[in-house]
Structures are given as C-alpha cells and as structure tokens.
PDB file of C-alpha atoms and ligand atoms in Angstrom:
ATOM      1  CA  MET A 796      -0.183   0.234   0.221  1.00 76.00           C
ATOM      2  CA  LYS A 797       1.136   3.685  -0.519  1.00 88.00           C
ATOM      3  CA  HIS A 798       1.846   5.812   1.734  1.00 96.00           C
ATOM      4  CA  TYR A 799       0.934   9.105   2.114  1.00 98.00           C
ATOM      5  CA  THR A 800       1.278  12.421   4.214  1.00 98.00           C
ATOM      6  CA  LEU A 801      -2.253  13.820   5.882  1.00 98.00           C
ATOM      7  CA  VAL A 802      -1.600  17.701   6.227  1.00 98.00           C
ATOM      8  CA  THR A 803      -4.535  19.496   7.991  1.00 98.00           C
ATOM      9  CA  GLY A 804      -5.147  23.096   7.170  1.00 98.00           C
ATOM     10  CA  ALA A 805      -3.504  21.964   3.650  1.00 98.00           C
ATOM     11  CA  SER A 806      -5.218  25.161   1.707  1.00 98.00           C
ATOM     12  CA  LYS A 807      -3.802  28.192   3.267  1.00 97.00           C
ATOM     13  CA  GLY A 808      -0.869  29.348   5.143  1.00 97.00           C
ATOM     14  CA  ILE A 809       1.441  26.578   6.752  1.00 98.00           C
ATOM     15  CA  GLY A 810       0.032  23.905   5.988  1.00 98.00           C
ATOM     16  CA  LYS A 811      -0.253  24.943   2.243  1.00 98.00           C
ATOM     17  CA  ALA A 812       3.520  25.422   2.330  1.00 98.00           C
ATOM     18  CA  ILE A 813       4.289  22.151   4.509  1.00 98.00           C
ATOM     19  CA  ALA A 814       2.094  20.575   1.472  1.00 98.00           C
ATOM     20  CA  ARG A 815       4.112  21.784  -0.988  1.00 98.00           C
ATOM     21  CA  GLU A 816       7.471  20.903   0.410  1.00 98.00           C
ATOM     22  CA  ALA A 817       6.066  17.326   0.880  1.00 98.00           C
ATOM     23  CA  ALA A 818       5.076  17.558  -2.943  1.00 98.00           C
ATOM     24  CA  ALA A 819       8.787  18.744  -3.431  1.00 98.00           C
ATOM     25  CA  ARG A 820      10.815  15.638  -1.374  1.00 98.00           C
ATOM     26  CA  LYS A 821       7.787  12.841  -3.363  1.00 97.00           C
ATOM     27  CA  HIS A 822       5.563  12.445  -0.511  1.00 98.00           C
ATOM     28  CA  ASN A 823       1.904  11.714  -2.071  1.00 98.00           C
ATOM     29  CA  LEU A 824      -0.227  13.774  -0.117  1.00 98.00           C
ATOM     30  CA  ILE A 825      -3.825  13.967   1.245  1.00 98.00           C
ATOM     31  CA  LEU A 826      -5.184  17.878   1.674  1.00 98.00           C
ATOM     32  CA  ALA A 827      -7.616  18.832   3.997  1.00 98.00           C
ATOM     33  CA  ALA A 828      -9.258  22.084   4.826  1.00 98.00           C
ATOM     34  CA  ARG A 829     -12.729  23.247   4.486  1.00 98.00           C
ATOM     35  CA  SER A 830     -12.508  25.162   1.042  1.00 98.00           C
ATOM     36  CA  GLN A 831     -12.152  22.416  -1.638  1.00 98.00           C
ATOM     37  CA  ASN A 832     -11.580  25.108  -4.279  1.00 98.00           C
ATOM     38  CA  LEU A 833      -8.573  25.899  -2.599  1.00 98.00           C
ATOM     39  CA  LEU A 834      -7.195  22.554  -1.956  1.00 98.00           C
ATOM     40  CA  SER A 835      -8.454  21.515  -5.508  1.00 98.00           C
ATOM     41  CA  GLN A 836      -5.957  24.481  -6.772  1.00 98.00           C
ATOM     42  CA  LEU A 837      -3.150  23.178  -4.576  1.00 98.00           C
ATOM     43  CA  ALA A 838      -3.716  18.963  -5.573  1.00 98.00           C
ATOM     44  CA  GLN A 839      -3.251  20.485  -9.203  1.00 98.00           C
ATOM     45  CA  GLU A 840      -0.527  22.278  -8.769  1.00 98.00           C
ATOM     46  CA  LEU A 841       1.183  19.393  -6.672  1.00 98.00           C
ATOM     47  CA  LYS A 842       0.744  17.029  -9.388  1.00 98.00           C
ATOM     48  CA  GLN A 843       3.173  18.323 -11.562  1.00 97.00           C
ATOM     49  CA  GLN A 844       5.513  17.051  -9.153  1.00 96.00           C
ATOM     50  CA  GLY A 845       4.539  13.374 -10.198  1.00 97.00           C
ATOM     51  CA  VAL A 846       2.840  12.911  -6.812  1.00 98.00           C
ATOM     52  CA  GLU A 847       0.085  11.096  -5.831  1.00 98.00           C
ATOM     53  CA  VAL A 848      -2.442  13.990  -4.314  1.00 98.00           C
ATOM     54  CA  GLU A 849      -6.294  13.104  -2.551  1.00 98.00           C
ATOM     55  CA  THR A 850      -8.140  16.375  -0.857  1.00 98.00           C
ATOM     56  CA  ILE A 851     -10.742  15.839   1.644  1.00 98.00           C
ATOM     57  CA  ALA A 852     -12.907  18.722   2.163  1.00 98.00           C
ATOM     58  CA  ILE A 853     -13.998  19.000   5.823  1.00 98.00           C
ATOM     59  CA  ASP A 854     -14.866  20.576   8.611  1.00 98.00           C
ATOM     60  CA  LEU A 855     -12.596  19.059  11.658  1.00 98.00           C
ATOM     61  CA  LEU A 856     -15.030  21.000  13.967  1.00 98.00           C
ATOM     62  CA  LYS A 857     -17.409  18.325  13.443  1.00 96.00           C
ATOM     63  CA  ASP A 858     -17.602  15.859  16.309  1.00 93.00           C
ATOM     64  CA  THR A 859     -17.356  12.845  13.855  1.00 95.00           C
ATOM     65  CA  SER A 860     -14.527  14.816  11.964  1.00 95.00           C
ATOM     66  CA  HIS A 861     -11.526  12.724  13.158  1.00 95.00           C
ATOM     67  CA  THR A 862     -13.248   9.025  12.379  1.00 96.00           C
ATOM     68  CA  ASP A 863     -14.963  10.595   9.208  1.00 97.00           C
ATOM     69  CA  LEU A 864     -11.514  11.622   7.621  1.00 98.00           C
ATOM     70  CA  PHE A 865     -10.133   8.403   8.651  1.00 97.00           C
ATOM     71  CA  ASN A 866     -12.359   6.037   7.451  1.00 97.00           C
ATOM     72  CA  GLU A 867     -12.632   8.176   4.009  1.00 97.00           C
ATOM     73  CA  VAL A 868      -8.947   7.784   3.824  1.00 97.00           C
ATOM     74  CA  GLU A 869      -9.418   3.905   4.163  1.00 95.00           C
ATOM     75  CA  GLN A 870     -12.096   3.359   1.550  1.00 96.00           C
ATOM     76  CA  ARG A 871      -9.611   5.180  -0.909  1.00 96.00           C
ATOM     77  CA  GLY A 872      -7.064   2.789   0.013  1.00 95.00           C
ATOM     78  CA  LEU A 873      -5.284   4.758   0.616  1.00 96.00           C
ATOM     79  CA  SER A 874      -2.189   4.828   4.274  1.00 96.00           C
ATOM     80  CA  VAL A 875      -1.051   7.450   5.928  1.00 98.00           C
ATOM     81  CA  ASN A 876       2.135   6.884   7.904  1.00 98.00           C
ATOM     82  CA  ILE A 877       2.457  10.498   8.583  1.00 98.00           C
ATOM     83  CA  LEU A 878       0.400  13.563  10.359  1.00 98.00           C
ATOM     84  CA  ILE A 879       0.879  17.213  10.083  1.00 98.00           C
ATOM     85  CA  ASN A 880      -2.060  17.808  12.549  1.00 98.00           C
ATOM     86  CA  ASN A 881      -1.854  21.669  11.648  1.00 98.00           C
ATOM     87  CA  ALA A 882      -5.166  23.384  11.137  1.00 98.00           C
ATOM     88  CA  GLY A 883      -5.982  25.633  14.130  1.00 98.00           C
ATOM     89  CA  MET A 884      -6.663  29.233  14.774  1.00 97.00           C
ATOM     90  CA  GLY A 885      -6.823  32.260  16.610  1.00 94.00           C
ATOM     91  CA  ASN A 886      -7.916  35.269  18.282  1.00 90.00           C
ATOM     92  CA  TYR A 887      -7.250  38.548  20.055  1.00 92.00           C
ATOM     93  CA  GLY A 888      -8.401  40.561  22.942  1.00 94.00           C
ATOM     94  CA  LYS A 889      -8.815  41.264  26.455  1.00 95.00           C
ATOM     95  CA  PHE A 890     -10.658  37.673  27.299  1.00 97.00           C
ATOM     96  CA  TYR A 891     -14.176  39.743  28.956  1.00 97.00           C
ATOM     97  CA  LYS A 892     -14.253  40.960  26.031  1.00 96.00           C
ATOM     98  CA  VAL A 893     -14.135  38.051  23.135  1.00 96.00           C
ATOM     99  CA  PRO A 894     -17.307  35.949  23.106  1.00 97.00           C
ATOM    100  CA  LEU A 895     -17.293  33.472  24.298  1.00 97.00           C
ATOM    101  CA  GLU A 896     -17.548  30.962  21.626  1.00 97.00           C
ATOM    102  CA  GLU A 897     -14.777  32.115  19.933  1.00 96.00           C
ATOM    103  CA  HIS A 898     -12.812  31.231  22.773  1.00 97.00           C
ATOM    104  CA  LEU A 899     -14.286  27.538  23.118  1.00 98.00           C
ATOM    105  CA  THR A 900     -14.171  27.472  19.180  1.00 98.00           C
ATOM    106  CA  THR A 901      -9.856  28.057  19.649  1.00 98.00           C
ATOM    107  CA  ILE A 902     -10.253  25.776  22.903  1.00 98.00           C
ATOM    108  CA  ARG A 903     -11.973  23.446  20.276  1.00 98.00           C
ATOM    109  CA  LEU A 904     -10.144  23.269  16.941  1.00 98.00           C
ATOM    110  CA  ASN A 905      -6.706  23.813  18.376  1.00 98.00           C
ATOM    111  CA  ASN A 906      -6.781  21.126  21.042  1.00 98.00           C
ATOM    112  CA  GLU A 907      -9.885  18.668  20.996  1.00 98.00           C
ATOM    113  CA  VAL A 908      -9.466  18.211  17.328  1.00 98.00           C
ATOM    114  CA  MET A 909      -5.770  18.246  17.135  1.00 98.00           C
ATOM    115  CA  VAL A 910      -5.461  15.165  19.719  1.00 98.00           C
ATOM    116  CA  ARG A 911      -8.983  13.541  18.328  1.00 98.00           C
ATOM    117  CA  MET A 912      -6.460  13.401  14.973  1.00 98.00           C
ATOM    118  CA  ALA A 913      -3.171  12.117  16.799  1.00 98.00           C
ATOM    119  CA  TYR A 914      -5.468   9.414  18.735  1.00 98.00           C
ATOM    120  CA  GLU A 915      -7.136   8.198  15.445  1.00 98.00           C
ATOM    121  CA  PHE A 916      -3.980   8.269  13.911  1.00 98.00           C
ATOM    122  CA  ILE A 917      -1.716   6.213  16.579  1.00 98.00           C
ATOM    123  CA  THR A 918      -4.234   3.753  17.345  1.00 98.00           C
ATOM    124  CA  ARG A 919      -4.275   2.731  13.873  1.00 97.00           C
ATOM    125  CA  ASN A 920      -1.009   2.555  12.840  1.00 97.00           C
ATOM    126  CA  LYS A 921       1.163   1.782  16.096  1.00 96.00           C
ATOM    127  CA  GLY A 922       2.494  -1.610  16.262  1.00 95.00           C
ATOM    128  CA  LYS A 923       2.553  -1.682  12.184  1.00 94.00           C
ATOM    129  CA  GLU A 924       5.914  -2.469   9.638  1.00 92.00           C
ATOM    130  CA  HIS A 925       6.387   1.301   8.617  1.00 94.00           C
ATOM    131  CA  ARG A 926       7.648   4.175  10.681  1.00 97.00           C
ATOM    132  CA  CYS A 927       5.183   7.181  11.215  1.00 98.00           C
ATOM    133  CA  TYR A 928       5.425  10.179  11.792  1.00 98.00           C
ATOM    134  CA  LEU A 929       3.236  12.893  14.285  1.00 98.00           C
ATOM    135  CA  LEU A 930       4.148  16.858  13.364  1.00 98.00           C
ATOM    136  CA  ASN A 931       1.072  18.944  16.368  1.00 98.00           C
ATOM    137  CA  THR A 932       1.652  22.602  15.583  1.00 98.00           C
ATOM    138  CA  ALA A 933       1.894  24.198  18.645  1.00 98.00           C
ATOM    139  CA  SER A 934       4.078  27.659  18.770  1.00 98.00           C
ATOM    140  CA  THR A 935       6.683  29.929  20.592  1.00 97.00           C
ATOM    141  CA  ALA A 936       3.302  30.772  21.854  1.00 96.00           C
ATOM    142  CA  SER A 937       3.464  27.932  24.412  1.00 97.00           C
ATOM    143  CA  TYR A 938       6.072  29.048  25.960  1.00 97.00           C
ATOM    144  CA  GLN A 939       4.718  31.346  28.395  1.00 96.00           C
ATOM    145  CA  PRO A 940       1.444  33.512  28.845  1.00 96.00           C
ATOM    146  CA  VAL A 941       0.086  36.402  26.479  1.00 95.00           C
ATOM    147  CA  PRO A 942      -2.131  38.799  27.226  1.00 96.00           C
ATOM    148  CA  LYS A 943      -4.229  39.352  24.846  1.00 94.00           C
ATOM    149  CA  MET A 944      -3.549  36.009  22.995  1.00 95.00           C
ATOM    150  CA  THR A 945      -4.386  34.109  26.258  1.00 97.00           C
ATOM    151  CA  VAL A 946      -6.503  31.428  25.634  1.00 98.00           C
ATOM    152  CA  TYR A 947      -4.622  30.811  21.800  1.00 97.00           C
ATOM    153  CA  ALA A 948      -1.368  30.735  24.154  1.00 97.00           C
ATOM    154  CA  ALA A 949      -2.897  28.408  26.514  1.00 98.00           C
ATOM    155  CA  THR A 950      -4.146  26.038  23.866  1.00 98.00           C
ATOM    156  CA  LYS A 951      -0.518  25.924  22.535  1.00 98.00           C
ATOM    157  CA  ALA A 952       0.448  25.476  25.195  1.00 98.00           C
ATOM    158  CA  PHE A 953      -1.382  22.499  26.088  1.00 98.00           C
ATOM    159  CA  MET A 954      -0.268  21.107  22.506  1.00 98.00           C
ATOM    160  CA  LEU A 955       3.647  21.415  23.622  1.00 98.00           C
ATOM    161  CA  PHE A 956       2.938  19.785  26.574  1.00 98.00           C
ATOM    162  CA  PHE A 957       0.962  16.851  24.997  1.00 98.00           C
ATOM    163  CA  SER A 958       3.188  16.292  21.968  1.00 98.00           C
ATOM    164  CA  GLN A 959       6.096  15.999  24.736  1.00 98.00           C
ATOM    165  CA  GLY A 960       4.436  13.579  27.257  1.00 98.00           C
ATOM    166  CA  ILE A 961       3.036  11.168  23.600  1.00 98.00           C
ATOM    167  CA  ARG A 962       6.161  11.057  22.397  1.00 98.00           C
ATOM    168  CA  PHE A 963       7.782   9.388  25.655  1.00 98.00           C
ATOM    169  CA  GLU A 964       4.702   6.870  25.832  1.00 98.00           C
ATOM    170  CA  LEU A 965       5.632   6.092  22.259  1.00 98.00           C
ATOM    171  CA  ARG A 966       9.858   6.035  22.663  1.00 97.00           C
ATOM    172  CA  ARG A 967      10.126   2.534  21.582  1.00 97.00           C
ATOM    173  CA  SER A 968       7.056   2.430  19.180  1.00 98.00           C
ATOM    174  CA  ASN A 969       7.423   2.745  15.258  1.00 98.00           C
ATOM    175  CA  ILE A 970       5.923   5.882  15.997  1.00 98.00           C
ATOM    176  CA  SER A 971       7.498   9.601  16.417  1.00 98.00           C
ATOM    177  CA  VAL A 972       6.071  12.822  17.284  1.00 98.00           C
ATOM    178  CA  SER A 973       7.752  16.244  16.807  1.00 98.00           C
ATOM    179  CA  ALA A 974       6.255  19.318  18.533  1.00 98.00           C
ATOM    180  CA  LEU A 975       6.347  22.447  15.696  1.00 98.00           C
ATOM    181  CA  CYS A 976       7.143  25.525  17.581  1.00 98.00           C
ATOM    182  CA  PRO A 977       6.841  28.866  15.061  1.00 98.00           C
ATOM    183  CA  GLY A 978       7.186  32.102  16.073  1.00 95.00           C
ATOM    184  CA  PRO A 979       4.833  35.148  13.662  1.00 93.00           C
ATOM    185  CA  THR A 980       4.725  33.663  10.182  1.00 95.00           C
ATOM    186  CA  HIS A 981       3.322  35.150   7.009  1.00 92.00           C
ATOM    187  CA  SER A 982       0.008  33.600   6.415  1.00 91.00           C
ATOM    188  CA  GLN A 983      -4.157  33.955   6.323  1.00 88.00           C
ATOM    189  CA  PHE A 984      -3.889  33.367  10.629  1.00 88.00           C
ATOM    190  CA  PHE A 985      -3.934  37.379  11.384  1.00 82.00           C
ATOM    191  CA  GLU A 986      -7.087  38.067   9.478  1.00 77.00           C
ATOM    192  CA  PRO A 987     -10.122  36.081  11.350  1.00 66.00           C
ATOM    193  CA  ALA A 988      -7.583  36.522  14.946  1.00 65.00           C
ATOM    194  CA  LYS A 989      -7.888  40.247  13.496  1.00 66.00           C
ATOM    195  CA  MET A 990      -4.249  41.078  14.639  1.00 72.00           C
ATOM    196  CA  ASP A 991      -4.201  42.154  10.854  1.00 67.00           C
ATOM    197  CA  ASP A 992      -3.326  46.095  12.461  1.00 70.00           C
ATOM    198  CA  ILE A 993      -0.577  44.131  14.639  1.00 68.00           C
ATOM    199  CA  TRP A 994       1.402  42.322  12.220  1.00 67.00           C
ATOM    200  CA  HIS A 995       1.360  44.464   9.358  1.00 66.00           C
ATOM    201  CA  LYS A 996       3.696  47.036  11.704  1.00 66.00           C
ATOM    202  CA  ASN A 997       5.752  43.792  12.729  1.00 69.00           C
ATOM    203  CA  ALA A 998       5.395  42.126   8.603  1.00 74.00           C
ATOM    204  CA  LYS A 999       9.097  42.473   8.695  1.00 75.00           C
ATOM    205  CA  TYR A1000      10.251  39.866  11.266  1.00 81.00           C
ATOM    206  CA  MET A1001       7.584  37.541  10.154  1.00 92.00           C
ATOM    207  CA  MET A1002       9.302  33.932   8.997  1.00 96.00           C
ATOM    208  CA  THR A1003       7.796  33.171   5.527  1.00 96.00           C
ATOM    209  CA  ALA A1004       5.741  30.059   5.596  1.00 97.00           C
ATOM    210  CA  GLU A1005       7.731  28.374   3.238  1.00 98.00           C
ATOM    211  CA  SER A1006      10.920  28.514   5.109  1.00 98.00           C
ATOM    212  CA  VAL A1007       9.072  27.201   7.977  1.00 98.00           C
ATOM    213  CA  ALA A1008       7.792  24.349   6.259  1.00 98.00           C
ATOM    214  CA  ARG A1009      10.857  23.464   5.179  1.00 98.00           C
ATOM    215  CA  ILE A1010      12.597  23.852   8.700  1.00 98.00           C
ATOM    216  CA  ALA A1011       9.506  21.411  10.107  1.00 98.00           C
ATOM    217  CA  LEU A1012       9.494  18.918   7.420  1.00 98.00           C
ATOM    218  CA  ASP A1013      13.391  18.230   8.096  1.00 98.00           C
ATOM    219  CA  GLY A1014      12.707  17.821  11.697  1.00 98.00           C
ATOM    220  CA  THR A1015      10.139  15.988  11.600  1.00 98.00           C
ATOM    221  CA  LEU A1016      11.778  13.205   9.718  1.00 98.00           C
ATOM    222  CA  ARG A1017      14.701  13.290  11.989  1.00 98.00           C
ATOM    223  CA  ARG A1018      12.682  12.644  15.037  1.00 98.00           C
ATOM    224  CA  LYS A1019      13.157  15.924  16.163  1.00 98.00           C
ATOM    225  CA  ALA A1020      11.510  16.437  20.181  1.00 98.00           C
ATOM    226  CA  VAL A1021      10.278  20.284  19.236  1.00 98.00           C
ATOM    227  CA  ILE A1022      10.878  22.178  16.254  1.00 98.00           C
ATOM    228  CA  ILE A1023      11.395  26.113  16.930  1.00 98.00           C
ATOM    229  CA  PRO A1024      11.801  27.611  13.646  1.00 98.00           C
ATOM    230  CA  GLY A1025      14.575  30.846  13.270  1.00 97.00           C
ATOM    231  CA  PHE A1026      16.769  31.870  15.579  1.00 96.00           C
ATOM    232  CA  PHE A1027      14.958  34.755  16.935  1.00 94.00           C
ATOM    233  CA  ASN A1028      12.398  32.038  17.999  1.00 95.00           C
ATOM    234  CA  LYS A1029      14.429  30.027  19.230  1.00 96.00           C
ATOM    235  CA  LEU A1030      16.008  32.992  21.589  1.00 95.00           C
ATOM    236  CA  GLY A1031      11.948  33.666  22.718  1.00 92.00           C
ATOM    237  CA  ALA A1032      11.722  30.776  23.556  1.00 93.00           C
ATOM    238  CA  VAL A1033      14.893  29.949  26.193  1.00 93.00           C
ATOM    239  CA  SER A1034      14.539  33.459  27.244  1.00 92.00           C
ATOM    240  CA  ALA A1035      11.004  32.589  28.235  1.00 92.00           C
ATOM    241  CA  LYS A1036      11.778  29.538  30.088  1.00 90.00           C
ATOM    242  CA  LEU A1037      14.943  31.646  32.150  1.00 92.00           C
ATOM    243  CA  ALA A1038      12.979  34.828  32.749  1.00 89.00           C
ATOM    244  CA  PRO A1039      10.794  34.656  35.696  1.00 89.00           C
ATOM    245  CA  GLN A1040       6.922  34.268  34.609  1.00 89.00           C
ATOM    246  CA  THR A1041       5.905  37.769  35.600  1.00 92.00           C
ATOM    247  CA  ILE A1042       8.495  39.134  33.079  1.00 90.00           C
ATOM    248  CA  ALA A1043       7.995  36.813  30.733  1.00 89.00           C
ATOM    249  CA  THR A1044       4.181  36.958  30.263  1.00 91.00           C
ATOM    250  CA  ALA A1045       4.960  41.281  30.959  1.00 89.00           C
ATOM    251  CA  THR A1046       7.059  41.182  27.738  1.00 87.00           C
ATOM    252  CA  SER A1047       4.876  39.528  25.807  1.00 87.00           C
ATOM    253  CA  GLY A1048       1.885  41.679  26.826  1.00 87.00           C
ATOM    254  CA  MET A1049       4.521  44.797  25.712  1.00 84.00           C
ATOM    255  CA  LEU A1050       5.133  43.108  22.460  1.00 81.00           C
ATOM    256  CA  PHE A1051       1.063  42.087  21.598  1.00 78.00           C
ATOM    257  CA  LYS A1052      -0.601  45.250  23.322  1.00 75.00           C
ATOM    258  CA  GLY A1053      -1.701  46.607  19.628  1.00 65.00           C
TER     259      GLY A1053
HETATM  260  N1  NAP B1864       0.731  32.183  11.816  1.00 67.56           N
HETATM  261  C1  NAP B1864       1.596  32.216  12.403  1.00 67.56           C
HETATM  262  O1  NAP B1864       2.244  33.553  12.810  1.00 67.56           O
HETATM  263  C2  NAP B1864       1.365  30.849  13.414  1.00 67.56           C
HETATM  264  C3  NAP B1864       2.324  31.013  14.638  1.00 67.56           C
HETATM  265  C4  NAP B1864       1.929  29.771  15.436  1.00 67.56           C
HETATM  266  C5  NAP B1864       1.806  28.803  15.024  1.00 67.56           C
HETATM  267  N2  NAP B1864       0.624  28.851  14.306  1.00 67.56           N
HETATM  268  C6  NAP B1864      -0.035  27.227  14.384  1.00 67.56           C
HETATM  269  O2  NAP B1864      -0.091  27.065  12.805  1.00 67.56           O
HETATM  270  C7  NAP B1864      -1.404  25.977  12.088  1.00 67.56           C
HETATM  271  C8  NAP B1864      -1.242  27.016  10.524  1.00 67.56           C
HETATM  272  O3  NAP B1864      -2.311  28.431  11.204  1.00 67.56           O
HETATM  273  P1  NAP B1864      -1.475  29.537   9.501  1.00 67.56           P
HETATM  274  O4  NAP B1864      -0.583  30.103  10.131  1.00 67.56           O
HETATM  275  O5  NAP B1864      -1.238  28.280   8.661  1.00 67.56           O
HETATM  276  O6  NAP B1864      -2.956  30.043   9.691  1.00 67.56           O
HETATM  277  P2  NAP B1864      -4.032  29.977   8.411  1.00 67.56           P
HETATM  278  O7  NAP B1864      -3.044  30.482   7.332  1.00 67.56           O
HETATM  279  O8  NAP B1864      -5.119  31.154   8.846  1.00 67.56           O
HETATM  280  O9  NAP B1864      -4.936  28.702   7.891  1.00 67.56           O
HETATM  281  C9  NAP B1864      -5.332  28.011   8.818  1.00 67.56           C
HETATM  282  C10 NAP B1864      -5.646  26.956   8.245  1.00 67.56           C
HETATM  283  O10 NAP B1864      -6.890  25.896   9.244  1.00 67.56           O
HETATM  284  C11 NAP B1864      -8.052  25.414   8.282  1.00 67.56           C
HETATM  285  N3  NAP B1864      -8.788  25.352   9.200  1.00 67.56           N
HETATM  286  C12 NAP B1864      -9.229  26.094   9.636  1.00 67.56           C
HETATM  287  N4  NAP B1864     -10.561  25.932  10.638  1.00 67.56           N
HETATM  288  C13 NAP B1864     -10.734  24.374   9.755  1.00 67.56           C
HETATM  289  C14 NAP B1864     -11.637  23.864  10.133  1.00 67.56           C
HETATM  290  N5  NAP B1864     -12.821  23.772  11.363  1.00 67.56           N
HETATM  291  N6  NAP B1864     -12.103  22.579   9.829  1.00 67.56           N
HETATM  292  C15 NAP B1864     -10.588  22.107   8.846  1.00 67.56           C
HETATM  293  N7  NAP B1864     -10.108  23.133   9.100  1.00 67.56           N
HETATM  294  C16 NAP B1864      -9.742  24.480   9.670  1.00 67.56           C
HETATM  295  C17 NAP B1864      -7.617  26.494   7.403  1.00 67.56           C
HETATM  296  O11 NAP B1864      -8.372  25.739   6.017  1.00 67.56           O
HETATM  297  P3  NAP B1864     -10.424  26.746   6.276  1.00 67.56           P
HETATM  298  O12 NAP B1864     -10.172  28.288   6.448  1.00 67.56           O
HETATM  299  O13 NAP B1864     -10.436  25.445   3.945  1.00 67.56           O
HETATM  300  O14 NAP B1864     -10.381  25.120   6.598  1.00 67.56           O
HETATM  301  C18 NAP B1864      -6.531  26.587   6.270  1.00 67.56           C
HETATM  302  O15 NAP B1864      -6.170  25.796   5.864  1.00 67.56           O
HETATM  303  C19 NAP B1864      -2.393  26.351  13.433  1.00 67.56           C
HETATM  304  O16 NAP B1864      -2.230  25.631  14.515  1.00 67.56           O
HETATM  305  C20 NAP B1864      -1.677  28.190  13.981  1.00 67.56           C
HETATM  306  O17 NAP B1864      -2.126  28.298  15.687  1.00 67.56           O
HETATM  307  C21 NAP B1864       0.871  30.066  12.939  1.00 67.56           C
END
C-alpha cells in the first residue's frame, strides 16, 4: 500500500507550504481543510511534481470529523504514515471582551480536534511495520502566557506538553512525535484572529511559511522532539523559559498590546 502524508489546514498558510515542501520531497499527499476549491487548486499544482494528491474537504469542528476523515482515507485505499496535525485558529483581544463562543471554538480546534486526530493516527498505526511521524503544530506562544491572546497561547502550551508526553510514551514504537513551534509567520492567520494591524507593523520580523515548512519537515523526519524555526524564535523561547514568569508575561503583553 502506498503511504501518504496527511496535512490538515492544507488550504492556506503553513499547512499549504508544508504540502508544497512535502510534494517537492516526493511524498504522496492528502490535503484536508474546509475550502474544497483551494484544495483542488493546490492538488493540481502539486501533481505536477509527479506525486499522488487527494483532497478531502472537511470541517474538523464537527464531532465525528476525525473518524470520518480517517475512514474516508481507508475507503480510498490509502495509508497515512505522516500526519501534519496543523489546522488551527487564533483570536485576539482582552479575554472578557471576546465572545465566549470564540474562545471555546479556539480551544476545540487547537486542542480537542488535534487530540482526536492524533488518537486516530496513533491507534491505526501503532505496531505496524512502517515508520510513522506525527507533527503537532504548537507555537512560540506555548512558552509563556500571552495577554490578549491568552486562550490561544494556553491552547498552544497544551499542544507542546501533549506532544512531549505522547512522544515519551511512544519512544519505543514505530511512531515518532514532534511539536512545531513557529513564531509569527506570514499566513492568513491574522485576518480571522483580527490582528492585522499589529502584524502589518511587524511584517518585516515574520518568517515566510515556506522557510517554516522546510524546517518543519526536516525536523519531523529527523524525529526532533521540538522544532522552533528561526534563530530569534529559539532565543525568545529559551528566554521565556529562563525568565521569571511575571516578566515573560509582561514582555509578551507589551509585544501584543496592539
Ligand atoms: N501564522 C503564524 O504566525 C503562526 C505562528 C505559530 C503557530 N501557528 C499555527 O500554525 C497553524 C496554521 O496556521 P496558519 O498560520 O497557516 O493559519 P491560516 O493561514 O489561517 O491557515 C489555517 C488553516 O486551517 C484550516 N482550518 C481552519 N479551521 C478549520 C476547520 N474548522 N476545519 C478544517 N480546517 C480548518 C484553514 O482552512 P479552511 O479555512 O479552508 O478550512 C487553513 O487551511 C495553526 O495551528 C496556528 O495556530 C501560526
């Protein structure tokens, strides 16, 4: 059976760039997101690389989406040996000013859906002969509280801890688990998160999704535990770990004050 790399959130941003990078490395791909038209366009482009590309349009916030997605993959006779668990969202503003439903949707997509996807992937692949790779997208926001992005940063801290925990549990298995911690990266993330103003000002400090994707796939295939793309993002993560948490929180509060 041919192996495929399944990328969630493949229609835009970092997921799309990882899909392009994987196609350049001759991975067969399954692209998942809600926007079928964007997935189809990307599939057409990537097939030019001589790889097989399938698309599955799905809203991952639906209760059964994780089983629906993996069942659809199986029905098509495909096998996923790499999961890029990437679809995510953010929101911006003081906690009590953002509608509660927005916070809960962020928690659901960034944590519950990612946990469900990881569970399906692991239970369907553990003990198989082939080597498997799970990459969970966290963030440099995983390393300290981020005022005005408090819920988002907390979901990303969860993903970092979750990834490291299951990585240890699976250390003697055929499945390697990595966490990707990008810093601010050019993508469409900032529009729905209503952070356009902040990032227009800081655009020159942001990494491209392409360079994040290259580093992400390199790290995943080398079975790195945590992948932080870019020198300044690494420096920021280390500083946040070493600094007293009140100072780390105040610093990120200044950076994200808008
Ligand atoms: N950009 C940054 O600065 C940055 C930094 C650190 C971490 N990250 C993380 O990187 C990941 C990718 O973000 P990005 O920057 O590439 O953002 P993006 O450009 O907004 O892409 C988000 C992707 O997630 C998909 N998605 C959103 N809701 C979905 C749903 N309900 N069901 C299925 N797919 C859904 C979107 O596709 P559809 O709209 O077509 O469904 C899109 O493909 C996220 O986990 C984010 O938290 C981003």
